[in-house]
mmCIF file of C-alpha atoms in Angstrom:
data_model
loop_
_atom_site.group_PDB
_atom_site.id
_atom_site.type_symbol
_atom_site.label_atom_id
_atom_site.label_comp_id
_atom_site.label_asym_id
_atom_site.label_seq_id
_atom_site.Cartn_x
_atom_site.Cartn_y
_atom_site.Cartn_z
ATOM 1 C CA MET A 1 118.324 94.035 80.846
ATOM 2 C CA LYS A 2 119.955 94.180 84.274
ATOM 3 C CA VAL A 3 118.168 95.844 87.174
ATOM 4 C CA THR A 4 119.650 96.519 90.607
ATOM 5 C CA VAL A 5 117.508 97.089 93.702
ATOM 6 C CA VAL A 6 119.369 98.561 96.670
ATOM 7 C CA GLY A 7 117.630 97.711 99.927
ATOM 8 C CA ALA A 8 116.322 94.195 100.581
ATOM 9 C CA GLY A 9 113.608 95.296 102.969
ATOM 10 C CA ALA A 10 109.910 94.909 102.313
ATOM 11 C CA VAL A 11 109.695 97.518 99.523
ATOM 12 C CA GLY A 12 112.899 96.406 97.798
ATOM 13 C CA ALA A 13 111.994 92.715 97.907
ATOM 14 C CA SER A 14 108.449 93.438 96.718
ATOM 15 C CA CYS A 15 109.847 95.493 93.842
ATOM 16 C CA ALA A 16 112.253 92.695 92.845
ATOM 17 C CA GLU A 17 109.441 90.137 92.992
ATOM 18 C CA TYR A 18 107.115 92.150 90.719
ATOM 19 C CA ILE A 19 109.932 92.815 88.230
ATOM 20 C CA ALA A 20 110.766 89.101 88.111
ATOM 21 C CA ILE A 21 107.145 88.005 87.733
ATOM 22 C CA LYS A 22 106.685 90.397 84.788
ATOM 23 C CA ASN A 23 109.631 88.551 83.187
ATOM 24 C CA PHE A 24 111.101 91.457 81.172
ATOM 25 C CA ALA A 25 114.515 91.623 82.895
ATOM 26 C CA SER A 26 117.269 89.058 82.407
ATOM 27 C CA GLU A 27 118.783 89.751 85.818
ATOM 28 C CA VAL A 28 117.805 91.438 89.081
ATOM 29 C CA VAL A 29 120.472 92.118 91.706
ATOM 30 C CA ILE A 30 119.345 92.827 95.277
ATOM 31 C CA LEU A 31 121.886 94.549 97.494
ATOM 32 C CA ASP A 32 121.729 95.233 101.224
ATOM 33 C CA ILE A 33 124.095 96.231 104.004
ATOM 34 C CA LYS A 34 122.836 93.510 106.375
ATOM 35 C CA GLU A 35 124.967 90.369 106.105
ATOM 36 C CA GLY A 36 123.251 87.581 104.147
ATOM 37 C CA TYR A 37 119.891 89.361 104.005
ATOM 38 C CA ALA A 38 119.854 90.131 100.280
ATOM 39 C CA GLU A 39 121.189 86.655 99.487
ATOM 40 C CA GLY A 40 118.362 85.109 101.504
ATOM 41 C CA LYS A 41 115.677 87.222 99.865
ATOM 42 C CA ALA A 42 117.105 86.420 96.407
ATOM 43 C CA MET A 43 117.165 82.683 97.122
ATOM 44 C CA ASP A 44 113.595 82.740 98.428
ATOM 45 C CA LEU A 45 112.435 84.619 95.323
ATOM 46 C CA MET A 46 114.312 82.280 92.960
ATOM 47 C CA GLN A 47 112.468 79.365 94.545
ATOM 48 C CA CYS A 48 109.276 81.035 93.284
ATOM 49 C CA ALA A 49 110.499 80.975 89.662
ATOM 50 C CA SER A 50 109.055 77.606 88.675
ATOM 51 C CA LEU A 51 105.851 78.345 90.588
ATOM 52 C CA ASN A 52 105.286 81.783 89.049
ATOM 53 C CA GLY A 53 106.711 80.994 85.621
ATOM 54 C CA PHE A 54 109.568 83.487 85.306
ATOM 55 C CA ASP A 55 113.127 83.105 84.044
ATOM 56 C CA THR A 56 114.617 86.271 85.515
ATOM 57 C CA LYS A 57 117.800 85.492 87.445
ATOM 58 C CA ILE A 58 117.752 87.037 90.940
ATOM 59 C CA THR A 59 120.969 87.314 92.939
ATOM 60 C CA GLY A 60 121.716 88.913 96.292
ATOM 61 C CA SER A 61 124.813 90.637 97.611
ATOM 62 C CA THR A 62 125.928 92.103 100.925
ATOM 63 C CA ASN A 63 127.163 95.589 100.046
ATOM 64 C CA ASP A 64 129.333 94.449 97.094
ATOM 65 C CA TYR A 65 128.618 97.054 94.443
ATOM 66 C CA SER A 66 130.792 95.259 91.884
ATOM 67 C CA LYS A 67 127.871 92.810 91.536
ATOM 68 C CA THR A 68 125.720 95.730 90.307
ATOM 69 C CA ALA A 69 128.113 96.646 87.476
ATOM 70 C CA ASN A 70 126.566 97.596 84.132
ATOM 71 C CA SER A 71 123.030 97.804 85.477
ATOM 72 C CA ASP A 72 120.613 99.427 83.038
ATOM 73 C CA ILE A 73 118.322 100.604 85.833
ATOM 74 C CA CYS A 74 119.046 101.016 89.550
ATOM 75 C CA VAL A 75 116.366 101.418 92.222
ATOM 76 C CA ILE A 76 117.225 102.981 95.579
ATOM 77 C CA THR A 77 114.883 101.861 98.374
ATOM 78 C CA SER A 78 117.469 101.913 101.168
ATOM 79 C CA GLY A 79 117.029 103.917 104.342
ATOM 80 C CA ILE A 80 114.780 103.748 107.373
ATOM 81 C CA PRO A 81 111.016 103.445 106.858
ATOM 82 C CA ARG A 82 108.371 105.545 108.574
ATOM 83 C CA LYS A 83 106.971 104.592 111.937
ATOM 84 C CA PRO A 84 103.443 105.552 113.068
ATOM 85 C CA GLY A 85 103.145 109.306 113.588
ATOM 86 C CA MET A 86 106.275 110.148 111.594
ATOM 87 C CA THR A 87 106.288 112.348 108.504
ATOM 88 C CA ARG A 88 108.422 111.459 105.498
ATOM 89 C CA GLU A 89 110.415 114.659 106.090
ATOM 90 C CA GLU A 90 111.593 113.433 109.505
ATOM 91 C CA LEU A 91 113.658 110.717 107.810
ATOM 92 C CA ILE A 92 116.019 113.172 106.088
ATOM 93 C CA GLY A 93 118.803 113.146 108.697
ATOM 94 C CA ILE A 94 119.574 109.445 108.327
ATOM 95 C CA ASN A 95 118.415 108.764 104.779
ATOM 96 C CA ALA A 96 120.331 111.610 103.109
ATOM 97 C CA GLY A 97 123.676 110.094 104.072
ATOM 98 C CA ILE A 98 122.586 106.640 102.944
ATOM 99 C CA VAL A 99 121.229 107.812 99.572
ATOM 100 C CA LYS A 100 124.340 109.892 98.878
ATOM 101 C CA THR A 101 126.652 106.927 99.480
ATOM 102 C CA VAL A 102 124.447 104.479 97.553
ATOM 103 C CA SER A 103 123.984 106.691 94.478
ATOM 104 C CA THR A 104 127.733 107.427 94.256
ATOM 105 C CA SER A 105 128.582 103.724 94.477
ATOM 106 C CA LEU A 106 125.983 102.768 91.851
ATOM 107 C CA VAL A 107 127.191 105.319 89.300
ATOM 108 C CA GLU A 108 130.807 104.277 89.891
ATOM 109 C CA HIS A 109 129.947 100.764 88.645
ATOM 110 C CA SER A 110 127.152 101.680 86.190
ATOM 111 C CA PRO A 111 127.904 105.125 84.724
ATOM 112 C CA ASN A 112 125.166 104.804 82.092
ATOM 113 C CA THR A 113 122.414 103.686 84.448
ATOM 114 C CA ILE A 114 118.995 105.236 85.063
ATOM 115 C CA ILE A 115 118.281 105.751 88.772
ATOM 116 C CA ILE A 116 114.846 105.479 90.372
ATOM 117 C CA VAL A 117 114.671 106.939 93.883
ATOM 118 C CA VAL A 118 112.148 105.549 96.377
ATOM 119 C CA SER A 119 113.759 106.492 99.711
ATOM 120 C CA ASN A 120 111.969 109.219 101.700
ATOM 121 C CA PRO A 121 111.617 112.159 101.765
ATOM 122 C CA MET A 122 111.555 111.133 98.113
ATOM 123 C CA ASP A 123 111.496 114.479 96.264
ATOM 124 C CA THR A 124 114.419 115.757 98.338
ATOM 125 C CA MET A 125 116.320 112.475 97.983
ATOM 126 C CA THR A 126 115.835 112.674 94.197
ATOM 127 C CA TYR A 127 117.217 116.227 94.245
ATOM 128 C CA LEU A 128 120.166 114.975 96.331
ATOM 129 C CA VAL A 129 120.956 112.281 93.736
ATOM 130 C CA HIS A 130 121.056 114.980 91.033
ATOM 131 C CA LYS A 131 123.466 117.076 93.107
ATOM 132 C CA THR A 132 125.594 114.068 94.117
ATOM 133 C CA THR A 133 125.969 112.208 90.818
ATOM 134 C CA GLY A 134 125.711 114.887 88.129
ATOM 135 C CA LEU A 135 123.877 112.450 85.847
ATOM 136 C CA PRO A 136 121.751 113.943 83.051
ATOM 137 C CA LYS A 137 118.400 114.950 84.522
ATOM 138 C CA HIS A 138 116.393 112.555 82.354
ATOM 139 C CA ARG A 139 118.196 109.623 84.009
ATOM 140 C CA ILE A 140 117.141 110.383 87.599
ATOM 141 C CA ILE A 141 113.502 109.681 88.499
ATOM 142 C CA GLY A 142 111.670 109.861 91.809
ATOM 143 C CA MET A 143 108.887 107.340 92.449
ATOM 144 C CA GLY A 144 106.004 108.809 94.411
ATOM 145 C CA GLY A 145 103.292 109.964 92.042
ATOM 146 C CA ALA A 146 102.732 106.502 90.562
ATOM 147 C CA LEU A 147 102.004 105.172 94.048
ATOM 148 C CA ASP A 148 99.931 108.194 95.085
ATOM 149 C CA SER A 149 97.912 107.905 91.868
ATOM 150 C CA ALA A 150 97.210 104.228 92.555
ATOM 151 C CA ARG A 151 95.926 105.199 95.993
ATOM 152 C CA PHE A 152 93.842 107.998 94.431
ATOM 153 C CA LYS A 153 92.256 105.553 91.988
ATOM 154 C CA TYR A 154 91.555 103.136 94.840
ATOM 155 C CA ARG A 155 89.722 105.858 96.751
ATOM 156 C CA LEU A 156 87.875 107.041 93.628
ATOM 157 C CA ALA A 157 86.687 103.510 92.819
ATOM 158 C CA GLU A 158 85.590 103.101 96.435
ATOM 159 C CA ALA A 159 83.554 106.338 96.314
ATOM 160 C CA LEU A 160 82.095 105.531 92.889
ATOM 161 C CA GLU A 161 81.412 101.893 93.785
ATOM 162 C CA ALA A 162 83.080 101.105 90.465
ATOM 163 C CA PRO A 163 85.792 98.668 89.378
ATOM 164 C CA ILE A 164 89.238 100.278 89.465
ATOM 165 C CA SER A 165 89.712 99.384 85.785
ATOM 166 C CA ASP A 166 86.922 101.889 85.053
ATOM 167 C CA VAL A 167 88.706 104.731 86.865
ATOM 168 C CA ASP A 168 91.577 107.004 85.873
ATOM 169 C CA GLY A 169 93.236 109.736 87.882
ATOM 170 C CA MET A 170 96.603 111.283 88.672
ATOM 171 C CA VAL A 171 98.376 112.836 91.643
ATOM 172 C CA ILE A 172 101.152 115.374 91.083
ATOM 173 C CA GLY A 173 103.116 117.594 93.487
ATOM 174 C CA GLY A 174 105.263 116.603 96.426
ATOM 175 C CA HIS A 175 105.203 113.072 97.828
ATOM 176 C CA SER A 176 104.058 114.180 101.278
ATOM 177 C CA ASP A 177 100.827 114.227 103.240
ATOM 178 C CA LYS A 178 100.380 117.969 102.647
ATOM 179 C CA GLY A 179 102.127 118.263 99.280
ATOM 180 C CA MET A 180 100.122 115.853 97.123
ATOM 181 C CA VAL A 181 97.898 117.423 94.476
ATOM 182 C CA PRO A 182 95.205 114.920 93.396
ATOM 183 C CA LEU A 183 93.895 116.174 90.050
ATOM 184 C CA THR A 184 90.173 115.772 90.562
ATOM 185 C CA SER A 185 89.558 118.064 87.572
ATOM 186 C CA HIS A 186 91.075 115.389 85.299
ATOM 187 C CA ALA A 187 89.810 112.261 87.081
ATOM 188 C CA THR A 188 87.402 110.163 85.027
ATOM 189 C CA ARG A 189 85.234 107.077 85.080
ATOM 190 C CA ASN A 190 85.422 105.572 81.611
ATOM 191 C CA SER A 191 86.122 109.038 80.089
ATOM 192 C CA ILE A 192 83.345 110.769 82.079
ATOM 193 C CA LYS A 193 84.480 113.294 84.682
ATOM 194 C CA VAL A 194 84.034 111.919 88.192
ATOM 195 C CA SER A 195 82.379 115.202 89.192
ATOM 196 C CA GLU A 196 79.364 113.954 87.210
ATOM 197 C CA PHE A 197 78.999 111.138 89.753
ATOM 198 C CA LEU A 198 80.366 112.529 93.019
ATOM 199 C CA SER A 199 79.512 115.629 95.034
ATOM 200 C CA GLU A 200 82.201 118.215 95.735
ATOM 201 C CA GLU A 201 82.151 117.167 99.384
ATOM 202 C CA ARG A 202 82.725 113.482 98.519
ATOM 203 C CA LEU A 203 85.490 114.394 96.068
ATOM 204 C CA ASN A 204 87.222 116.451 98.747
ATOM 205 C CA GLN A 205 87.052 113.457 101.074
ATOM 206 C CA VAL A 206 88.659 111.296 98.359
ATOM 207 C CA LYS A 207 91.447 113.870 98.043
ATOM 208 C CA GLU A 208 92.111 113.976 101.773
ATOM 209 C CA ASP A 209 92.046 110.174 102.105
ATOM 210 C CA THR A 210 94.521 109.943 99.222
ATOM 211 C CA LYS A 211 96.939 112.427 100.776
ATOM 212 C CA VAL A 212 97.143 110.462 104.030
ATOM 213 C CA GLY A 213 97.161 107.088 102.249
ATOM 214 C CA GLY A 214 100.688 106.233 103.377
ATOM 215 C CA ALA A 215 100.158 107.468 106.944
ATOM 216 C CA THR A 216 96.942 105.443 107.194
ATOM 217 C CA LEU A 217 98.803 102.262 106.288
ATOM 218 C CA THR A 218 101.744 103.079 108.555
ATOM 219 C CA LYS A 219 99.319 103.407 111.475
ATOM 220 C CA LEU A 220 97.694 100.063 110.633
ATOM 221 C CA LEU A 221 100.891 98.142 109.856
ATOM 222 C CA GLY A 222 103.310 99.760 112.275
ATOM 223 C CA THR A 223 105.679 100.493 109.374
ATOM 224 C CA SER A 224 105.563 101.677 105.765
ATOM 225 C CA ALA A 225 103.514 99.794 103.163
ATOM 226 C CA TRP A 226 105.322 97.622 100.619
ATOM 227 C CA TYR A 227 103.021 95.853 98.126
ATOM 228 C CA ALA A 228 101.751 98.948 96.287
ATOM 229 C CA PRO A 229 105.122 100.781 96.459
ATOM 230 C CA GLY A 230 106.870 97.719 94.998
ATOM 231 C CA ALA A 231 104.270 97.401 92.253
ATOM 232 C CA ALA A 232 104.565 101.106 91.431
ATOM 233 C CA VAL A 233 108.352 100.887 91.081
ATOM 234 C CA SER A 234 108.072 97.803 88.872
ATOM 235 C CA GLY A 235 105.709 99.722 86.591
ATOM 236 C CA LEU A 236 108.289 102.489 86.096
ATOM 237 C CA VAL A 237 111.108 99.977 85.562
ATOM 238 C CA GLN A 238 109.081 98.086 82.951
ATOM 239 C CA ALA A 239 108.109 101.293 81.121
ATOM 240 C CA ILE A 240 111.797 102.198 80.817
ATOM 241 C CA ALA A 241 113.131 98.711 80.083
ATOM 242 C CA CYS A 242 110.496 97.978 77.426
ATOM 243 C CA ASP A 243 110.483 101.523 75.992
ATOM 244 C CA GLN A 244 106.734 101.739 76.545
ATOM 245 C CA LYS A 245 106.413 105.567 76.353
ATOM 246 C CA LYS A 246 103.870 105.445 79.182
ATOM 247 C CA ILE A 247 102.844 108.509 81.171
ATOM 248 C CA PHE A 248 103.450 108.369 84.923
ATOM 249 C CA PRO A 249 103.624 111.173 87.451
ATOM 250 C CA CYS A 250 107.250 111.143 88.642
ATOM 251 C CA SER A 251 109.533 113.434 90.581
ATOM 252 C CA ALA A 252 111.643 115.202 87.964
ATOM 253 C CA LEU A 253 114.129 118.069 88.089
ATOM 254 C CA LEU A 254 112.267 121.095 86.746
ATOM 255 C CA ASP A 255 113.695 124.000 84.792
ATOM 256 C CA GLY A 256 110.732 126.305 84.260
ATOM 257 C CA GLU A 257 108.047 123.653 83.754
ATOM 258 C CA TYR A 258 104.911 124.438 85.768
ATOM 259 C CA GLY A 259 106.609 127.745 86.634
ATOM 260 C CA LEU A 260 109.075 125.931 88.919
ATOM 261 C CA SER A 261 112.866 125.551 88.852
ATOM 262 C CA ASP A 262 115.722 123.937 90.767
ATOM 263 C CA LEU A 263 113.672 121.311 92.573
ATOM 264 C CA CYS A 264 112.354 117.803 92.015
ATOM 265 C CA ILE A 265 108.599 117.393 92.303
ATOM 266 C CA GLY A 266 105.920 115.118 90.871
ATOM 267 C CA VAL A 267 104.784 115.983 87.335
ATOM 268 C CA PRO A 268 103.459 113.846 84.443
ATOM 269 C CA VAL A 269 106.304 112.443 82.339
ATOM 270 C CA ILE A 270 106.651 110.061 79.414
ATOM 271 C CA LEU A 271 108.950 107.170 80.341
ATOM 272 C CA GLY A 272 110.937 105.266 77.741
ATOM 273 C CA ARG A 273 114.335 103.681 77.237
ATOM 274 C CA LYS A 274 116.136 106.988 77.863
ATOM 275 C CA GLY A 275 114.329 107.535 81.141
ATOM 276 C CA ILE A 276 112.272 110.722 81.261
ATOM 277 C CA GLU A 277 111.652 111.428 77.582
ATOM 278 C CA LYS A 278 109.262 114.361 78.060
ATOM 279 C CA ILE A 279 107.650 116.359 80.836
ATOM 280 C CA VAL A 280 103.955 116.741 79.991
ATOM 281 C CA ASP A 281 102.278 120.083 80.663
ATOM 282 C CA VAL A 282 98.761 119.466 81.987
ATOM 283 C CA PRO A 283 96.310 122.363 82.439
ATOM 284 C CA LEU A 284 95.469 122.866 86.116
ATOM 285 C CA SER A 285 92.522 124.518 87.818
ATOM 286 C CA ALA A 286 93.219 127.669 89.860
ATOM 287 C CA ALA A 287 93.019 125.654 93.091
ATOM 288 C CA GLU A 288 95.380 122.980 91.727
ATOM 289 C CA LYS A 289 97.887 125.647 90.611
ATOM 290 C CA ALA A 290 97.842 127.235 94.049
ATOM 291 C CA HIS A 291 98.263 123.848 95.725
ATOM 292 C CA MET A 292 101.182 123.028 93.397
ATOM 293 C CA VAL A 293 102.976 126.257 94.351
ATOM 294 C CA GLU A 294 102.389 125.529 98.033
ATOM 295 C CA SER A 295 103.656 121.972 97.543
ATOM 296 C CA ALA A 296 106.815 123.233 95.839
ATOM 297 C CA GLU A 297 107.495 125.590 98.731
ATOM 298 C CA GLY A 298 107.294 122.636 101.116
ATOM 299 C CA VAL A 299 109.733 120.607 99.013
ATOM 300 C CA LYS A 300 112.188 123.515 98.828
ATOM 301 C CA LYS A 301 112.005 123.918 102.597
ATOM 302 C CA THR A 302 112.954 120.256 103.049
ATOM 303 C CA ASN A 303 115.721 120.611 100.419
ATOM 304 C CA GLY A 304 117.137 123.391 102.554
ATOM 305 C CA LEU A 305 117.923 120.836 105.259
ATOM 306 C CA LEU A 306 120.381 119.039 102.968
ATOM 307 C CA GLU A 307 124.105 119.471 103.480
ATOM 308 C CA LEU A 308 125.179 119.860 99.855
#
């Protein structure tokens, strides 16, 4: 199992570290455009191997895509991160060109790969990879919902004063501050609906805190978060590599599902060795349906800025 991570910044390096620690991949290649940067990150991570008990081989390369050849899974984290006050959509001008070049180069050397897109605005970048590479739609996956759901569960556990292991919840829709659709109607604490424990007002606060989860961290850190995004990506990679058939909300190209077509947006999917093995249709409340439609309109508006 060979995994390539493009972008040796904080998210990319965090992703590579979590993949290595989980010890399911034989090789992880980190690639970056900055001279020596990926090699340095790879060396630093390899010096953790004996300390953290993993045998995954991690190598770094400065923009040499031949080193990524025959990768089973490729993760695209490259591009500029958010700064305080920026929306994910504002990154499109620079990141679209980067993602287009990266995805083309990856497929040239690994035509059978599965691509996971992390770069923002993620749903639009995932759509761009579909249009650029022409890969089958089950082999292109956008990572946003897994991270948003982790943030949702964090906020739910905080409100419930419960351990996170007791809480389950999912966020679908666009990976943006306004586009996220936290599914409070399906959120549970040990199989009991959270609405049994929390008032509607408190649940609405959880939803709003979840939607601005990334912006909150960007304001505190001065740049985008990296630990939770890296962990979320590693979860998707492991589900695919180990054929786990796990359900994650991911940005997928829709063709009528949820009444939507010709866009990538977060929906529940089953991930296995083929990538997206099934899109799962979850019943939504009237408010959630309306929010999903509104979210899709926002994604399509951002897609319209692409030069395809």
